[in-house]
Amino acid sequence: MIDSAGGQISSRDYGSLTLQNETFWSNLKTALENGVINVDNCCIDISDNTCRSVQFLEGLYPCILHNSMATFGDNMTVYTPDTRTAILARHALYNEGSLYKIIESGGNRQMLVGCLTKDGSYGVI
């Protein structure tokens, strides 16, 4: 979806994140509402090449990547998703170009799968 969005979906000015391309974000919301994208028992993490979060959707309890202790279904959450684990996973994704990794915490194991956009400016885990 990001590659077909026709441009940037976000920008950072002096560290402040601005979401751009309203069409992309509207299409993402519609895909979630219609079940085209299903976040049941998983999370979706969108980051830019700064390895910081652009947006994430949480549907996993507990989520080791975001250290979340509650499930939010299809709602975009408002707390900071830039945990140490998330930043390290994004860094690995941008360095390798793709990601397949099992992470573990407190007896829970979760699989991370990630890819970059064609131009490498965004990553999705």
PDB file of C-alpha atoms in Angstrom:
ATOM      1  CA  MET A   1       0.000   0.000   0.000  1.00  0.00           C
ATOM      2  CA  ILE A   2       2.805   2.422   0.820  1.00  0.00           C
ATOM      3  CA  ASP A   3       4.534   1.894  -2.546  1.00  0.00           C
ATOM      4  CA  SER A   4       1.302   2.630  -4.414  1.00  0.00           C
ATOM      5  CA  ALA A   5       0.539   5.733  -2.312  1.00  0.00           C
ATOM      6  CA  GLY A   6       2.311   8.002  -4.773  1.00  0.00           C
ATOM      7  CA  GLY A   7       4.676   9.842  -2.459  1.00  0.00           C
ATOM      8  CA  GLN A   8       5.681  10.246   1.131  1.00  0.00           C
ATOM      9  CA  ILE A   9       3.220   9.297   3.857  1.00  0.00           C
ATOM     10  CA  SER A  10       5.034  11.289   6.543  1.00  0.00           C
ATOM     11  CA  SER A  11       7.741  13.838   7.169  1.00  0.00           C
ATOM     12  CA  ARG A  12       9.828  14.969  10.121  1.00  0.00           C
ATOM     13  CA  ASP A  13      10.666  18.602  10.713  1.00  0.00           C
ATOM     14  CA  TYR A  14      13.002  19.236  13.646  1.00  0.00           C
ATOM     15  CA  GLY A  15      12.039  15.844  15.061  1.00  0.00           C
ATOM     16  CA  SER A  16       8.294  16.473  14.864  1.00  0.00           C
ATOM     17  CA  LEU A  17       6.323  13.875  12.885  1.00  0.00           C
ATOM     18  CA  THR A  18       3.673  14.988  10.384  1.00  0.00           C
ATOM     19  CA  LEU A  19       1.460  12.463   8.597  1.00  0.00           C
ATOM     20  CA  GLN A  20       1.051  13.287   4.909  1.00  0.00           C
ATOM     21  CA  ASN A  21      -0.889  11.801   2.000  1.00  0.00           C
ATOM     22  CA  GLU A  22      -4.395  11.733   3.448  1.00  0.00           C
ATOM     23  CA  THR A  23      -5.458   9.286   0.722  1.00  0.00           C
ATOM     24  CA  PHE A  24      -3.032   6.641   1.995  1.00  0.00           C
ATOM     25  CA  TRP A  25      -4.166   6.976   5.620  1.00  0.00           C
ATOM     26  CA  SER A  26      -7.828   6.939   4.572  1.00  0.00           C
ATOM     27  CA  ASN A  27      -7.274   3.812   2.452  1.00  0.00           C
ATOM     28  CA  LEU A  28      -5.468   2.137   5.364  1.00  0.00           C
ATOM     29  CA  LYS A  29      -8.359   2.915   7.715  1.00  0.00           C
ATOM     30  CA  THR A  30     -10.887   1.567   5.186  1.00  0.00           C
ATOM     31  CA  ALA A  31      -8.844  -1.620   4.682  1.00  0.00           C
ATOM     32  CA  LEU A  32      -8.805  -2.162   8.449  1.00  0.00           C
ATOM     33  CA  GLU A  33     -12.534  -1.493   8.829  1.00  0.00           C
ATOM     34  CA  ASN A  34     -13.425  -3.836   5.955  1.00  0.00           C
ATOM     35  CA  GLY A  35     -11.171  -6.644   7.169  1.00  0.00           C
ATOM     36  CA  VAL A  36      -8.819  -6.435   4.171  1.00  0.00           C
ATOM     37  CA  ILE A  37      -6.019  -5.963   6.697  1.00  0.00           C
ATOM     38  CA  ASN A  38      -6.518  -8.018   9.829  1.00  0.00           C
ATOM     39  CA  VAL A  39      -4.590  -7.138  12.977  1.00  0.00           C
ATOM     40  CA  ASP A  40      -6.146  -9.813  15.170  1.00  0.00           C
ATOM     41  CA  ASN A  41      -3.330 -11.394  17.188  1.00  0.00           C
ATOM     42  CA  CYS A  42      -0.645  -9.299  15.509  1.00  0.00           C
ATOM     43  CA  CYS A  43       0.651  -5.770  15.319  1.00  0.00           C
ATOM     44  CA  ILE A  44       1.685  -3.656  12.358  1.00  0.00           C
ATOM     45  CA  ASP A  45       4.602  -1.277  12.819  1.00  0.00           C
ATOM     46  CA  ILE A  46       5.305   1.380  10.156  1.00  0.00           C
ATOM     47  CA  SER A  47       8.592   3.254  10.523  1.00  0.00           C
ATOM     48  CA  ASP A  48      10.648   5.662   8.460  1.00  0.00           C
ATOM     49  CA  ASN A  49      14.361   5.419   7.761  1.00  0.00           C
ATOM     50  CA  THR A  50      15.134   7.196  11.048  1.00  0.00           C
ATOM     51  CA  CYS A  51      14.086   3.890  12.729  1.00  0.00           C
ATOM     52  CA  ARG A  52      11.341   5.787  14.566  1.00  0.00           C
ATOM     53  CA  SER A  53       7.665   4.957  14.401  1.00  0.00           C
ATOM     54  CA  VAL A  54       5.345   6.629  11.931  1.00  0.00           C
ATOM     55  CA  GLN A  55       2.305   4.639  13.075  1.00  0.00           C
ATOM     56  CA  PHE A  56       1.451   1.282  14.522  1.00  0.00           C
ATOM     57  CA  LEU A  57      -1.658  -0.785  15.036  1.00  0.00           C
ATOM     58  CA  GLU A  58      -1.805  -3.080  18.001  1.00  0.00           C
ATOM     59  CA  GLY A  59      -3.845  -6.268  18.139  1.00  0.00           C
ATOM     60  CA  LEU A  60      -1.521  -8.467  20.156  1.00  0.00           C
ATOM     61  CA  TYR A  61      -1.387  -9.077  23.884  1.00  0.00           C
ATOM     62  CA  PRO A  62       1.245  -8.840  25.117  1.00  0.00           C
ATOM     63  CA  CYS A  63       3.247  -7.321  22.269  1.00  0.00           C
ATOM     64  CA  ILE A  64       6.962  -7.798  22.902  1.00  0.00           C
ATOM     65  CA  LEU A  65       7.925  -5.380  20.112  1.00  0.00           C
ATOM     66  CA  HIS A  66       6.010  -2.440  21.598  1.00  0.00           C
ATOM     67  CA  ASN A  67       6.016  -3.662  25.204  1.00  0.00           C
ATOM     68  CA  SER A  68       2.249  -3.179  25.287  1.00  0.00           C
ATOM     69  CA  MET A  69       0.220  -4.735  28.033  1.00  0.00           C
ATOM     70  CA  ALA A  70      -3.230  -4.180  26.533  1.00  0.00           C
ATOM     71  CA  THR A  71      -4.836  -4.988  23.234  1.00  0.00           C
ATOM     72  CA  PHE A  72      -6.286  -2.188  21.152  1.00  0.00           C
ATOM     73  CA  GLY A  73      -7.852  -4.124  18.267  1.00  0.00           C
ATOM     74  CA  ASP A  74      -7.942  -2.063  15.106  1.00  0.00           C
ATOM     75  CA  ASN A  75      -7.392   1.278  16.825  1.00  0.00           C
ATOM     76  CA  MET A  76      -4.242   3.269  16.277  1.00  0.00           C
ATOM     77  CA  THR A  77      -2.680   3.815  19.659  1.00  0.00           C
ATOM     78  CA  VAL A  78      -1.485   7.110  21.055  1.00  0.00           C
ATOM     79  CA  TYR A  79       1.453   6.095  23.258  1.00  0.00           C
ATOM     80  CA  THR A  80       5.078   6.038  22.160  1.00  0.00           C
ATOM     81  CA  PRO A  81       5.926   2.822  20.274  1.00  0.00           C
ATOM     82  CA  ASP A  82       9.663   3.502  20.106  1.00  0.00           C
ATOM     83  CA  THR A  83      10.784   0.848  22.566  1.00  0.00           C
ATOM     84  CA  ARG A  84      14.365  -0.413  22.566  1.00  0.00           C
ATOM     85  CA  THR A  85      13.180  -3.704  21.042  1.00  0.00           C
ATOM     86  CA  ALA A  86      11.266  -1.915  18.264  1.00  0.00           C
ATOM     87  CA  ILE A  87      14.186   0.367  17.388  1.00  0.00           C
ATOM     88  CA  LEU A  88      16.620  -2.569  17.259  1.00  0.00           C
ATOM     89  CA  ALA A  89      14.228  -4.551  15.034  1.00  0.00           C
ATOM     90  CA  ARG A  90      13.772  -1.572  12.690  1.00  0.00           C
ATOM     91  CA  HIS A  91      17.542  -1.056  12.559  1.00  0.00           C
ATOM     92  CA  ALA A  92      18.005  -4.710  11.561  1.00  0.00           C
ATOM     93  CA  LEU A  93      15.277  -4.320   8.921  1.00  0.00           C
ATOM     94  CA  TYR A  94      16.904  -1.243   7.345  1.00  0.00           C
ATOM     95  CA  ASN A  95      20.368  -2.841   7.432  1.00  0.00           C
ATOM     96  CA  GLU A  96      19.298  -6.181   5.930  1.00  0.00           C
ATOM     97  CA  GLY A  97      16.430  -5.029   3.680  1.00  0.00           C
ATOM     98  CA  SER A  98      14.068  -7.611   5.182  1.00  0.00           C
ATOM     99  CA  LEU A  99      13.483  -9.145   8.581  1.00  0.00           C
ATOM    100  CA  TYR A 100      12.616 -12.570   9.918  1.00  0.00           C
ATOM    101  CA  LYS A 101      13.347 -12.967  13.587  1.00  0.00           C
ATOM    102  CA  ILE A 102      11.936 -14.675  16.661  1.00  0.00           C
ATOM    103  CA  ILE A 103      11.985 -12.527  19.797  1.00  0.00           C
ATOM    104  CA  GLU A 104      11.365 -13.759  23.324  1.00  0.00           C
ATOM    105  CA  SER A 105      10.463 -12.162  26.638  1.00  0.00           C
ATOM    106  CA  GLY A 106       9.081 -13.650  29.821  1.00  0.00           C
ATOM    107  CA  GLY A 107       8.390 -17.018  28.208  1.00  0.00           C
ATOM    108  CA  ASN A 108       6.544 -15.476  25.241  1.00  0.00           C
ATOM    109  CA  ARG A 109       7.930 -15.951  21.745  1.00  0.00           C
ATOM    110  CA  GLN A 110       6.807 -13.850  18.803  1.00  0.00           C
ATOM    111  CA  MET A 111       7.823 -13.807  15.167  1.00  0.00           C
ATOM    112  CA  LEU A 112       8.810 -10.575  13.445  1.00  0.00           C
ATOM    113  CA  VAL A 113       8.535 -10.342   9.672  1.00  0.00           C
ATOM    114  CA  GLY A 114       9.438  -7.094   7.944  1.00  0.00           C
ATOM    115  CA  CYS A 115      10.038  -5.527   4.560  1.00  0.00           C
ATOM    116  CA  LEU A 116      11.008  -2.151   3.146  1.00  0.00           C
ATOM    117  CA  THR A 117       9.279  -0.040   0.531  1.00  0.00           C
ATOM    118  CA  LYS A 118      10.856  -0.013  -2.934  1.00  0.00           C
ATOM    119  CA  ASP A 119      12.800   3.176  -2.218  1.00  0.00           C
ATOM    120  CA  GLY A 120      13.781   2.068   1.295  1.00  0.00           C
ATOM    121  CA  SER A 121      12.228   5.082   2.997  1.00  0.00           C
ATOM    122  CA  TYR A 122       9.653   3.105   5.018  1.00  0.00           C
ATOM    123  CA  GLY A 123       9.657  -0.237   6.772  1.00  0.00           C
ATOM    124  CA  VAL A 124       6.744  -2.402   7.872  1.00  0.00           C
ATOM    125  CA  ILE A 125       7.083  -5.065  10.560  1.00  0.00           C
TER     126      ILE A 125
END
